[in-house]
Structure formats: C-alpha cells, structure tokens
Amino acid sequence: MEYDERLARFRQGHLNPFNRELEENNCSRTDTNLQTADRTMDLGLAEDHFSRPVGSFIASDIERLKQAIEECKRLILELPEHSERQKDAVVRLIHLRLKLQDLQDPNEDEPSLQVVLEHRFYKEKSKSVKQTCDKCSTIIWGLIQTWYTCSGCYYRCHSKCLNLITKPCVRSKVSHQSEYELNICPEIGLDSQDYRCAECRALISLRGIPNEARQCDYTGQYYCSNCHWNDTAIIPARVIHNWEFDTKKVCRSSLRYLNLMMSRPVLKLKEINPLLFNFVEELVEIRKLRQDILLMKPYFITCKEAMEARLLLQLQDRQHFVENDEMYSLQDLIDIYSGRLSCSLTEIHTTFAKHIKLDCEKCQAKGFVCELCKEGDILFPFDSHTSVCKDCSAVFHRDCYYDNSTTCPKCARMSERKSMFQKPALY
C-alpha cells in the first residue's frame, strides 16, 4: 500500500528523485525489497532519460546507473510474475540501460558527413524510425544513438561502427562494372572459401558451428549470419534463362547491388538468350512497341508543339526506350512479366500516335503516300499495315510492298538522279 502511494506521488511530480535520504527519514520501512524498489525507481523514473545531458558526466553518474540497473534486475526477479509492479520495473530497466548507453557513447560532436571506403555517410535526423545496423546487426535506437546512412548504397550503421566497416560501397562497383552474374547460383563450395564467410572471413560451417553458413543464390558463395540476413530478391540469371521470377535468398551486399542495378538497362536479351522471344509473347509485343516509339521520335524532335508538350518525358523513367530497342533492365522484365509495362507502354504509344496522326498538322504533313498503289490514306512508318524500305525509309502498304516485284520507286529515282550527276561533262 505504501509502495502504491509513493508511486502515485512520484508520477504526479511530488517526489524529487535525488532526495532519497530525506524521503527515507520521513517514511519508515520494514520490507527490504520495498527499499530496493524505491531506490531503483527513484533512479529509473525520476530522471528524464531522453533528454540530452548538459556538460560532461563524471564517473560516479555512470556507476550509480550501473548500480541502479543491477538493483532493478534483482527486483524484477523477486516481484510476482506478470504483475503490474514487475512490468513497471521492466520499463524502468529499459530506461536505465538507454541512459547508460547514451552516457557511454556521447554524440554531440559527430560530423554530418563521413567518407569510409567510398561510402558517403550522412548523419540521420530521424529519431522514430527503427533500423538495424548493417555492421553489427543490432537495433539502432535513433532516439539516443547517432547513426549514418550511405547515400550511394543505403548502408546503415551506428556511428561507433563506422571505423569497423571493411566492405567498399556497392555504388562504386555499379559505376565501374555494370553487369550481372549470368550463371545460375555459381556454387564453388565451402572448401574453396576455407570455410570462411566470403565477406567478413568469419569461420562458418553447414552445421552452424561456430557460425551458420548461408548461401547467396546470386553469387553462389557462403556467408555468416551477420552478412546474410536471409533477405530475398529476384535473380537476373534465373529470369533470363528460365523466365523465373521467384525470389531467392541473397546476402546483404548482393541485395544492395541488385537494388542499385534494378533500373539499369544492361541486359541485351538478343545476345544473351535470343530464344526467349520465341517462348514469351509479351517480349515480342514490347519489342514492337519500342520499335514504333523509335520511329516516332524524329517527328517529336522536329515538332515545336511536341517539344513544348514534352511528350518524350513520359518515358523519362525508361530513357533507354527512346535510344534503342535491344537493351532491357531487370525492372523492365519484372514489369513485362506482371503485365504493367504492356499497359503503360500501349497507352504512351497511343498518345504519341494521336499527336502525329490527328493533333498536329506539321507531323501529318510528314506522312507518306504509297507510290506502288497510290491509293489510301496517309501512311506512317509505325502503322501496323505498312512496310518501310531499308535503304530510303519510304513507306508503303505492306501488301503492295511484298506483292510488287519491282524495286522501290524512290530508290530508283535516287539512283537515276545520282547517275545523271555522275555523267562526264561535254565540251
């Protein structure tokens, strides 16, 4: 009863936590456990553990906190299990430990930018987001701990772990070597790694002694539990060779590399696996749409209205679509598999065609008339029923072009004109 009254008075701000001697003189206690509880709760609750300390702390402050932590731990074991008093004691123990860590690891003078092994670490200001340190694999308590994030590969770590980092920034690898491992899980065995983690060189084994060996499906190598958190990702080699999009377990460094490479157009499917177009109809459809967009591009470049409307910016997230029709990114293939890319690209294709054929008179004037039949509407090279001469880029009806056995009329005129200028002059 006396404990409950003191706790209520404390929460109302009636007790000074550092005036324990005065309170002990005014209150008589016979229970030793209650004396311990009061001393622990004074240190654990009265102090604002989440405020930044002013000035420097002397060693006695840390010793007092350590003593209070031990007393609080003993109290938790002595109190009835699942009781309200025990729950309050657990909360106070957490507060005490966080305060002790803050005193032992002050961070007032931490710089906002640090460069380590090509990582560019920026100090984070978020205090509420719960993160995990990529170096020590423990939780980052943003409320009282300083932590950094690499702007290149998004590597996160405590400030105290910065000098322990041994892995260079993955962004530099992406910049200098933008290519995927195209062999499916190229395993070489633990013996070739000397039974050590491929990244931190810690001893590992498949039996988990001293550390569990975890295989990365992207590199085929084995890693310890600190470097391999059982994260999953889509493997490029499995997509290209098997058209398989199931996620597989990868190590942390592979996960960051794959995330950074996700939107980079480095896959030339026509060379890596040309047979894929025979079995995946969606790829054929996307290739045709990309080819049409490339044929539309010259119209937009020379059209003032199209430039003002910035039509080509609709493909700013896939800039390679207006540069070639051969290169793909892993994100492109994922979107093709899900059907998202087909829908969005068809809509853009329709918008582009509408501008050229209906909305803009200048673009309409650049159309073609079939010189073989000289009938029908104005033709454009991206129309589905047309064919384009490879030599002069003239446009004809597809049926007329393949049924006519003669050469291209425009090519014939150009050839005749060229021969006329090459005739020797008569004097």
PDB file of C-alpha atoms in Angstrom, residues 38-309:
ATOM      1  CA  ASP A  38      12.168   2.616  -4.124  1.00  0.00           C
ATOM      2  CA  ARG A  39      15.855   3.280  -4.710  1.00  0.00           C
ATOM      3  CA  THR A  40      15.691   1.714  -8.161  1.00  0.00           C
ATOM      4  CA  MET A  41      12.534   3.529  -9.143  1.00  0.00           C
ATOM      5  CA  ASP A  42      13.945   6.840  -7.987  1.00  0.00           C
ATOM      6  CA  LEU A  43      16.846   6.485 -10.366  1.00  0.00           C
ATOM      7  CA  GLY A  44      14.800   4.838 -13.071  1.00  0.00           C
ATOM      8  CA  LEU A  45      11.768   7.086 -13.301  1.00  0.00           C
ATOM      9  CA  ALA A  46      12.564  10.480 -11.891  1.00  0.00           C
ATOM     10  CA  GLU A  47      15.258  11.324 -14.371  1.00  0.00           C
ATOM     11  CA  ASP A  48      14.383  12.344 -17.923  1.00  0.00           C
ATOM     12  CA  HIS A  49      16.326   9.644 -19.738  1.00  0.00           C
ATOM     13  CA  PHE A  50      15.569  11.001 -23.184  1.00  0.00           C
ATOM     14  CA  SER A  51      16.943  14.497 -22.663  1.00  0.00           C
ATOM     15  CA  ARG A  52      20.463  15.297 -23.779  1.00  0.00           C
ATOM     16  CA  PRO A  53      22.861  15.679 -20.830  1.00  0.00           C
ATOM     17  CA  VAL A  54      24.273  19.121 -20.168  1.00  0.00           C
ATOM     18  CA  GLY A  55      28.031  19.296 -19.733  1.00  0.00           C
ATOM     19  CA  SER A  56      30.247  16.304 -19.023  1.00  0.00           C
ATOM     20  CA  PHE A  57      29.387  13.461 -16.694  1.00  0.00           C
ATOM     21  CA  ILE A  58      31.709  12.180 -14.040  1.00  0.00           C
ATOM     22  CA  ALA A  59      32.357   8.500 -13.437  1.00  0.00           C
ATOM     23  CA  SER A  60      30.056   8.412 -10.391  1.00  0.00           C
ATOM     24  CA  ASP A  61      26.997   9.089 -12.592  1.00  0.00           C
ATOM     25  CA  ILE A  62      27.738   6.016 -14.672  1.00  0.00           C
ATOM     26  CA  GLU A  63      28.444   3.934 -11.568  1.00  0.00           C
ATOM     27  CA  ARG A  64      25.154   4.988  -9.998  1.00  0.00           C
ATOM     28  CA  LEU A  65      23.304   3.993 -13.161  1.00  0.00           C
ATOM     29  CA  LYS A  66      25.045   0.606 -13.248  1.00  0.00           C
ATOM     30  CA  GLN A  67      24.149   0.022  -9.600  1.00  0.00           C
ATOM     31  CA  ALA A  68      20.526   1.003 -10.244  1.00  0.00           C
ATOM     32  CA  ILE A  69      20.395  -1.392 -13.231  1.00  0.00           C
ATOM     33  CA  GLU A  70      21.587  -4.310 -11.086  1.00  0.00           C
ATOM     34  CA  GLU A  71      19.094  -3.473  -8.347  1.00  0.00           C
ATOM     35  CA  CYS A  72      16.300  -3.222 -10.910  1.00  0.00           C
ATOM     36  CA  LYS A  73      17.235  -6.621 -12.391  1.00  0.00           C
ATOM     37  CA  ARG A  74      17.124  -8.231  -8.926  1.00  0.00           C
ATOM     38  CA  LEU A  75      13.806  -6.572  -8.223  1.00  0.00           C
ATOM     39  CA  ILE A  76      12.286  -7.944 -11.447  1.00  0.00           C
ATOM     40  CA  LEU A  77      13.208 -11.483 -10.391  1.00  0.00           C
ATOM     41  CA  GLU A  78      11.789 -11.034  -6.885  1.00  0.00           C
ATOM     42  CA  LEU A  79       8.456  -9.446  -7.830  1.00  0.00           C
ATOM     43  CA  PRO A  80       5.413 -11.630  -8.718  1.00  0.00           C
ATOM     44  CA  GLU A  81       5.490 -12.719 -12.346  1.00  0.00           C
ATOM     45  CA  HIS A  82       3.275 -10.743 -14.787  1.00  0.00           C
ATOM     46  CA  SER A  83       2.359  -8.281 -12.035  1.00  0.00           C
ATOM     47  CA  GLU A  84       1.962  -4.562 -12.680  1.00  0.00           C
ATOM     48  CA  ARG A  85       4.914  -3.788 -10.410  1.00  0.00           C
ATOM     49  CA  GLN A  86       7.123  -6.149 -12.393  1.00  0.00           C
ATOM     50  CA  LYS A  87       6.055  -4.549 -15.690  1.00  0.00           C
ATOM     51  CA  ASP A  88       6.876  -1.097 -14.302  1.00  0.00           C
ATOM     52  CA  ALA A  89      10.275  -2.363 -13.217  1.00  0.00           C
ATOM     53  CA  VAL A  90      10.997  -3.726 -16.707  1.00  0.00           C
ATOM     54  CA  VAL A  91      10.164  -0.361 -18.265  1.00  0.00           C
ATOM     55  CA  ARG A  92      12.483   1.368 -15.802  1.00  0.00           C
ATOM     56  CA  LEU A  93      15.248  -1.101 -16.568  1.00  0.00           C
ATOM     57  CA  ILE A  94      14.993  -0.243 -20.255  1.00  0.00           C
ATOM     58  CA  HIS A  95      15.155   3.467 -19.491  1.00  0.00           C
ATOM     59  CA  LEU A  96      18.187   2.999 -17.282  1.00  0.00           C
ATOM     60  CA  ARG A  97      20.049   0.990 -19.904  1.00  0.00           C
ATOM     61  CA  LEU A  98      19.318   3.519 -22.645  1.00  0.00           C
ATOM     62  CA  LYS A  99      20.532   6.321 -20.386  1.00  0.00           C
ATOM     63  CA  LEU A 100      23.727   4.411 -19.587  1.00  0.00           C
ATOM     64  CA  GLN A 101      24.395   3.806 -23.267  1.00  0.00           C
ATOM     65  CA  ASP A 102      23.868   7.485 -24.002  1.00  0.00           C
ATOM     66  CA  LEU A 103      26.417   8.466 -21.335  1.00  0.00           C
ATOM     67  CA  GLN A 104      28.979   5.931 -22.506  1.00  0.00           C
ATOM     68  CA  ASP A 105      28.594   6.878 -26.196  1.00  0.00           C
ATOM     69  CA  PRO A 106      28.150  10.682 -26.363  1.00  0.00           C
ATOM     70  CA  ASN A 107      27.459  12.053 -29.829  1.00  0.00           C
ATOM     71  CA  GLU A 108      27.370  15.817 -29.592  1.00  0.00           C
ATOM     72  CA  ASP A 109      30.366  16.362 -31.863  1.00  0.00           C
ATOM     73  CA  GLU A 110      29.621  13.801 -34.588  1.00  0.00           C
ATOM     74  CA  PRO A 111      30.180  15.250 -38.094  1.00  0.00           C
ATOM     75  CA  SER A 112      27.250  15.276 -40.515  1.00  0.00           C
ATOM     76  CA  LEU A 113      29.293  13.674 -43.339  1.00  0.00           C
ATOM     77  CA  GLN A 114      31.901  10.931 -43.158  1.00  0.00           C
ATOM     78  CA  VAL A 115      33.611   9.103 -46.029  1.00  0.00           C
ATOM     79  CA  VAL A 116      34.674   5.487 -45.409  1.00  0.00           C
ATOM     80  CA  LEU A 117      35.788   3.110 -48.219  1.00  0.00           C
ATOM     81  CA  GLU A 118      33.953   5.184 -50.851  1.00  0.00           C
ATOM     82  CA  HIS A 119      30.810   5.237 -48.674  1.00  0.00           C
ATOM     83  CA  ARG A 120      29.434   8.745 -48.197  1.00  0.00           C
ATOM     84  CA  PHE A 121      27.752   8.547 -44.815  1.00  0.00           C
ATOM     85  CA  TYR A 122      25.279  11.243 -43.829  1.00  0.00           C
ATOM     86  CA  LYS A 123      24.046  11.631 -40.284  1.00  0.00           C
ATOM     87  CA  GLU A 124      20.384  10.731 -39.985  1.00  0.00           C
ATOM     88  CA  LYS A 125      17.984  13.058 -38.205  1.00  0.00           C
ATOM     89  CA  SER A 126      15.098  10.634 -37.841  1.00  0.00           C
ATOM     90  CA  LYS A 127      14.558   9.617 -34.241  1.00  0.00           C
ATOM     91  CA  SER A 128      11.426   7.492 -34.511  1.00  0.00           C
ATOM     92  CA  VAL A 129      12.280   5.064 -37.342  1.00  0.00           C
ATOM     93  CA  LYS A 130      13.542   1.697 -36.128  1.00  0.00           C
ATOM     94  CA  GLN A 131      16.540   0.475 -38.155  1.00  0.00           C
ATOM     95  CA  THR A 132      19.115  -2.300 -37.939  1.00  0.00           C
ATOM     96  CA  CYS A 133      22.854  -1.712 -38.171  1.00  0.00           C
ATOM     97  CA  ASP A 134      24.326  -3.431 -41.249  1.00  0.00           C
ATOM     98  CA  LYS A 135      27.654  -3.905 -39.463  1.00  0.00           C
ATOM     99  CA  CYS A 136      26.815  -5.269 -36.016  1.00  0.00           C
ATOM    100  CA  SER A 137      23.265  -6.498 -36.830  1.00  0.00           C
ATOM    101  CA  THR A 138      21.799  -4.856 -33.718  1.00  0.00           C
ATOM    102  CA  ILE A 139      18.941  -2.376 -33.458  1.00  0.00           C
ATOM    103  CA  ILE A 140      19.663   1.326 -33.934  1.00  0.00           C
ATOM    104  CA  TRP A 141      17.869   3.316 -31.238  1.00  0.00           C
ATOM    105  CA  GLY A 142      17.512   6.560 -33.167  1.00  0.00           C
ATOM    106  CA  LEU A 143      16.171   8.378 -30.115  1.00  0.00           C
ATOM    107  CA  ILE A 144      19.502   8.296 -28.290  1.00  0.00           C
ATOM    108  CA  GLN A 145      22.046   6.917 -30.794  1.00  0.00           C
ATOM    109  CA  THR A 146      23.757   8.610 -33.713  1.00  0.00           C
ATOM    110  CA  TRP A 147      23.518   6.649 -36.949  1.00  0.00           C
ATOM    111  CA  TYR A 148      24.511   7.148 -40.561  1.00  0.00           C
ATOM    112  CA  THR A 149      23.247   6.125 -43.991  1.00  0.00           C
ATOM    113  CA  CYS A 150      25.386   5.873 -47.126  1.00  0.00           C
ATOM    114  CA  SER A 151      23.864   7.986 -49.880  1.00  0.00           C
ATOM    115  CA  GLY A 152      25.190   5.574 -52.510  1.00  0.00           C
ATOM    116  CA  CYS A 153      24.223   2.075 -51.354  1.00  0.00           C
ATOM    117  CA  TYR A 154      21.981   2.927 -48.333  1.00  0.00           C
ATOM    118  CA  TYR A 155      24.250   1.067 -45.904  1.00  0.00           C
ATOM    119  CA  ARG A 156      23.117   1.910 -42.341  1.00  0.00           C
ATOM    120  CA  CYS A 157      25.208   1.707 -39.209  1.00  0.00           C
ATOM    121  CA  HIS A 158      25.883   3.166 -35.770  1.00  0.00           C
ATOM    122  CA  SER A 159      28.424   5.953 -35.523  1.00  0.00           C
ATOM    123  CA  LYS A 160      30.590   3.643 -33.397  1.00  0.00           C
ATOM    124  CA  CYS A 161      30.586   1.039 -36.211  1.00  0.00           C
ATOM    125  CA  LEU A 162      31.878   3.368 -38.946  1.00  0.00           C
ATOM    126  CA  ASN A 163      35.540   2.572 -38.361  1.00  0.00           C
ATOM    127  CA  LEU A 164      34.815  -1.180 -38.369  1.00  0.00           C
ATOM    128  CA  ILE A 165      33.421  -1.268 -41.930  1.00  0.00           C
ATOM    129  CA  THR A 166      35.502  -3.386 -44.333  1.00  0.00           C
ATOM    130  CA  LYS A 167      33.175  -3.600 -47.365  1.00  0.00           C
ATOM    131  CA  PRO A 168      33.513  -0.843 -50.014  1.00  0.00           C
ATOM    132  CA  CYS A 169      30.435   0.968 -51.264  1.00  0.00           C
ATOM    133  CA  VAL A 170      28.475  -1.095 -53.796  1.00  0.00           C
ATOM    134  CA  ARG A 171      27.724   2.074 -55.770  1.00  0.00           C
ATOM    135  CA  SER A 172      31.336   2.176 -56.990  1.00  0.00           C
ATOM    136  CA  LYS A 173      31.002  -1.376 -58.313  1.00  0.00           C
ATOM    137  CA  VAL A 174      27.815  -0.429 -60.126  1.00  0.00           C
ATOM    138  CA  SER A 175      29.536   2.597 -61.676  1.00  0.00           C
ATOM    139  CA  HIS A 176      32.624   0.723 -62.861  1.00  0.00           C
ATOM    140  CA  GLN A 177      31.214  -2.747 -63.561  1.00  0.00           C
ATOM    141  CA  SER A 178      27.548  -2.573 -64.534  1.00  0.00           C
ATOM    142  CA  GLU A 179      26.891  -6.204 -65.302  1.00  0.00           C
ATOM    143  CA  TYR A 180      25.124  -9.154 -63.745  1.00  0.00           C
ATOM    144  CA  GLU A 181      26.303 -12.614 -62.855  1.00  0.00           C
ATOM    145  CA  LEU A 182      24.525 -14.583 -65.597  1.00  0.00           C
ATOM    146  CA  ASN A 183      25.248 -18.087 -64.275  1.00  0.00           C
ATOM    147  CA  ILE A 184      22.555 -19.581 -62.052  1.00  0.00           C
ATOM    148  CA  CYS A 185      23.901 -19.879 -58.480  1.00  0.00           C
ATOM    149  CA  PRO A 186      27.566 -20.495 -59.414  1.00  0.00           C
ATOM    150  CA  GLU A 187      28.464 -22.502 -56.296  1.00  0.00           C
ATOM    151  CA  ILE A 188      32.114 -23.460 -55.783  1.00  0.00           C
ATOM    152  CA  GLY A 189      31.907 -24.998 -52.302  1.00  0.00           C
ATOM    153  CA  LEU A 190      32.878 -24.095 -48.759  1.00  0.00           C
ATOM    154  CA  ASP A 191      36.321 -25.655 -49.096  1.00  0.00           C
ATOM    155  CA  SER A 192      37.277 -23.109 -51.759  1.00  0.00           C
ATOM    156  CA  GLN A 193      36.385 -20.393 -49.219  1.00  0.00           C
ATOM    157  CA  ASP A 194      38.493 -22.069 -46.481  1.00  0.00           C
ATOM    158  CA  TYR A 195      35.237 -22.482 -44.543  1.00  0.00           C
ATOM    159  CA  ARG A 196      35.080 -18.738 -44.010  1.00  0.00           C
ATOM    160  CA  CYS A 197      32.485 -16.091 -44.806  1.00  0.00           C
ATOM    161  CA  ALA A 198      33.041 -14.667 -48.279  1.00  0.00           C
ATOM    162  CA  GLU A 199      32.719 -11.122 -46.901  1.00  0.00           C
ATOM    163  CA  CYS A 200      33.971 -10.837 -43.309  1.00  0.00           C
ATOM    164  CA  ARG A 201      36.061 -14.060 -43.296  1.00  0.00           C
ATOM    165  CA  ALA A 202      34.454 -15.394 -40.114  1.00  0.00           C
ATOM    166  CA  LEU A 203      34.570 -19.167 -39.636  1.00  0.00           C
ATOM    167  CA  ILE A 204      31.376 -20.869 -40.858  1.00  0.00           C
ATOM    168  CA  SER A 205      30.028 -24.379 -41.455  1.00  0.00           C
ATOM    169  CA  LEU A 206      26.813 -26.014 -42.617  1.00  0.00           C
ATOM    170  CA  ARG A 207      26.344 -27.480 -39.125  1.00  0.00           C
ATOM    171  CA  GLY A 208      26.252 -23.990 -37.652  1.00  0.00           C
ATOM    172  CA  ILE A 209      29.431 -24.347 -35.590  1.00  0.00           C
ATOM    173  CA  PRO A 210      30.814 -21.786 -34.867  1.00  0.00           C
ATOM    174  CA  ASN A 211      28.594 -19.854 -37.303  1.00  0.00           C
ATOM    175  CA  GLU A 212      25.884 -20.958 -39.698  1.00  0.00           C
ATOM    176  CA  ALA A 213      26.846 -20.947 -43.394  1.00  0.00           C
ATOM    177  CA  ARG A 214      24.174 -19.326 -45.553  1.00  0.00           C
ATOM    178  CA  GLN A 215      24.356 -19.479 -49.321  1.00  0.00           C
ATOM    179  CA  CYS A 216      23.653 -16.476 -51.552  1.00  0.00           C
ATOM    180  CA  ASP A 217      21.732 -17.594 -54.630  1.00  0.00           C
ATOM    181  CA  TYR A 218      23.162 -14.713 -56.683  1.00  0.00           C
ATOM    182  CA  THR A 219      26.903 -15.205 -56.069  1.00  0.00           C
ATOM    183  CA  GLY A 220      26.780 -18.884 -55.096  1.00  0.00           C
ATOM    184  CA  GLN A 221      29.073 -18.157 -52.142  1.00  0.00           C
ATOM    185  CA  TYR A 222      28.521 -18.772 -48.433  1.00  0.00           C
ATOM    186  CA  TYR A 223      28.213 -16.098 -45.755  1.00  0.00           C
ATOM    187  CA  CYS A 224      27.809 -15.846 -41.994  1.00  0.00           C
ATOM    188  CA  SER A 225      24.574 -14.735 -40.328  1.00  0.00           C
ATOM    189  CA  ASN A 226      25.911 -11.185 -39.877  1.00  0.00           C
ATOM    190  CA  CYS A 227      26.485 -10.776 -43.637  1.00  0.00           C
ATOM    191  CA  HIS A 228      23.467 -12.824 -44.777  1.00  0.00           C
ATOM    192  CA  TRP A 229      20.120 -11.947 -43.188  1.00  0.00           C
ATOM    193  CA  ASN A 230      18.044 -14.293 -45.372  1.00  0.00           C
ATOM    194  CA  ASP A 231      16.823 -11.377 -47.479  1.00  0.00           C
ATOM    195  CA  THR A 232      15.211 -12.394 -50.767  1.00  0.00           C
ATOM    196  CA  ALA A 233      15.495 -10.964 -54.275  1.00  0.00           C
ATOM    197  CA  ILE A 234      14.735 -11.846 -57.901  1.00  0.00           C
ATOM    198  CA  ILE A 235      17.823 -13.370 -59.545  1.00  0.00           C
ATOM    199  CA  PRO A 236      18.640 -11.971 -63.041  1.00  0.00           C
ATOM    200  CA  ALA A 237      20.204 -15.224 -64.298  1.00  0.00           C
ATOM    201  CA  ARG A 238      17.050 -17.194 -63.467  1.00  0.00           C
ATOM    202  CA  VAL A 239      14.898 -14.602 -65.249  1.00  0.00           C
ATOM    203  CA  ILE A 240      16.975 -14.616 -68.440  1.00  0.00           C
ATOM    204  CA  HIS A 241      17.498 -18.360 -68.748  1.00  0.00           C
ATOM    205  CA  ASN A 242      14.315 -19.758 -67.158  1.00  0.00           C
ATOM    206  CA  TRP A 243      11.895 -16.795 -67.165  1.00  0.00           C
ATOM    207  CA  GLU A 244      11.622 -17.469 -63.430  1.00  0.00           C
ATOM    208  CA  PHE A 245      10.686 -14.660 -61.057  1.00  0.00           C
ATOM    209  CA  ASP A 246      10.594 -16.467 -57.701  1.00  0.00           C
ATOM    210  CA  THR A 247      12.654 -14.703 -55.032  1.00  0.00           C
ATOM    211  CA  LYS A 248      15.723 -16.443 -53.612  1.00  0.00           C
ATOM    212  CA  LYS A 249      17.828 -15.815 -50.524  1.00  0.00           C
ATOM    213  CA  VAL A 250      20.754 -13.444 -51.036  1.00  0.00           C
ATOM    214  CA  CYS A 251      23.384 -11.841 -48.817  1.00  0.00           C
ATOM    215  CA  ARG A 252      23.234  -8.175 -47.801  1.00  0.00           C
ATOM    216  CA  SER A 253      25.842  -6.953 -50.290  1.00  0.00           C
ATOM    217  CA  SER A 254      24.121  -8.782 -53.181  1.00  0.00           C
ATOM    218  CA  LEU A 255      20.779  -7.330 -52.127  1.00  0.00           C
ATOM    219  CA  ARG A 256      22.157  -3.782 -52.243  1.00  0.00           C
ATOM    220  CA  TYR A 257      23.862  -4.443 -55.593  1.00  0.00           C
ATOM    221  CA  LEU A 258      20.698  -5.881 -57.150  1.00  0.00           C
ATOM    222  CA  ASN A 259      18.623  -2.972 -55.866  1.00  0.00           C
ATOM    223  CA  LEU A 260      21.018  -0.435 -57.380  1.00  0.00           C
ATOM    224  CA  MET A 261      21.156  -2.345 -60.672  1.00  0.00           C
ATOM    225  CA  MET A 262      17.395  -2.865 -60.886  1.00  0.00           C
ATOM    226  CA  SER A 263      16.684   0.009 -63.309  1.00  0.00           C
ATOM    227  CA  ARG A 264      19.926  -0.081 -65.301  1.00  0.00           C
ATOM    228  CA  PRO A 265      19.465  -1.267 -68.932  1.00  0.00           C
ATOM    229  CA  VAL A 266      22.390  -3.702 -69.135  1.00  0.00           C
ATOM    230  CA  LEU A 267      20.644  -6.823 -70.452  1.00  0.00           C
ATOM    231  CA  LYS A 268      20.876  -7.401 -74.197  1.00  0.00           C
ATOM    232  CA  LEU A 269      18.453 -10.302 -74.499  1.00  0.00           C
ATOM    233  CA  LYS A 270      19.026 -10.717 -78.225  1.00  0.00           C
ATOM    234  CA  GLU A 271      22.592 -11.825 -77.496  1.00  0.00           C
ATOM    235  CA  ILE A 272      22.215 -13.500 -74.100  1.00  0.00           C
ATOM    236  CA  ASN A 273      19.156 -15.647 -74.878  1.00  0.00           C
ATOM    237  CA  PRO A 274      17.567 -14.948 -78.301  1.00  0.00           C
ATOM    238  CA  LEU A 275      15.274 -17.978 -77.969  1.00  0.00           C
ATOM    239  CA  LEU A 276      13.406 -16.207 -75.181  1.00  0.00           C
ATOM    240  CA  PHE A 277      11.450 -14.199 -77.782  1.00  0.00           C
ATOM    241  CA  ASN A 278      10.109 -17.453 -79.256  1.00  0.00           C
ATOM    242  CA  PHE A 279       8.526 -18.513 -75.978  1.00  0.00           C
ATOM    243  CA  VAL A 280       7.471 -15.230 -74.331  1.00  0.00           C
ATOM    244  CA  GLU A 281       4.837 -13.425 -76.391  1.00  0.00           C
ATOM    245  CA  GLU A 282       4.888 -10.379 -74.142  1.00  0.00           C
ATOM    246  CA  LEU A 283       8.514  -9.735 -75.087  1.00  0.00           C
ATOM    247  CA  VAL A 284       7.615  -9.667 -78.794  1.00  0.00           C
ATOM    248  CA  GLU A 285       4.805  -7.194 -78.088  1.00  0.00           C
ATOM    249  CA  ILE A 286       7.060  -4.881 -76.075  1.00  0.00           C
ATOM    250  CA  ARG A 287       9.780  -5.021 -78.738  1.00  0.00           C
ATOM    251  CA  LYS A 288       7.268  -3.933 -81.408  1.00  0.00           C
ATOM    252  CA  LEU A 289       6.045  -1.036 -79.270  1.00  0.00           C
ATOM    253  CA  ARG A 290       9.622   0.092 -78.655  1.00  0.00           C
ATOM    254  CA  GLN A 291      10.423  -0.053 -82.358  1.00  0.00           C
ATOM    255  CA  ASP A 292       7.376   2.088 -83.119  1.00  0.00           C
ATOM    256  CA  ILE A 293       8.388   4.656 -80.494  1.00  0.00           C
ATOM    257  CA  LEU A 294      11.832   4.914 -82.075  1.00  0.00           C
ATOM    258  CA  LEU A 295      10.136   5.628 -85.428  1.00  0.00           C
ATOM    259  CA  MET A 296       8.012   8.322 -83.772  1.00  0.00           C
ATOM    260  CA  LYS A 297      10.975  10.027 -82.127  1.00  0.00           C
ATOM    261  CA  PRO A 298      12.118  12.008 -85.252  1.00  0.00           C
ATOM    262  CA  TYR A 299       8.631  13.535 -85.513  1.00  0.00           C
ATOM    263  CA  PHE A 300       8.780  14.841 -81.939  1.00  0.00           C
ATOM    264  CA  ILE A 301      12.324  16.179 -82.213  1.00  0.00           C
ATOM    265  CA  THR A 302      11.364  18.400 -85.163  1.00  0.00           C
ATOM    266  CA  CYS A 303       7.917  19.359 -83.841  1.00  0.00           C
ATOM    267  CA  LYS A 304       7.695  22.527 -81.759  1.00  0.00           C
ATOM    268  CA  GLU A 305       4.336  21.571 -80.237  1.00  0.00           C
ATOM    269  CA  ALA A 306       5.628  18.157 -79.182  1.00  0.00           C
ATOM    270  CA  MET A 307       8.700  19.709 -77.593  1.00  0.00           C
ATOM    271  CA  GLU A 308       6.559  22.207 -75.682  1.00  0.00           C
ATOM    272  CA  ALA A 309       4.242  19.422 -74.536  1.00  0.00           C
TER     273      ALA A 309
END
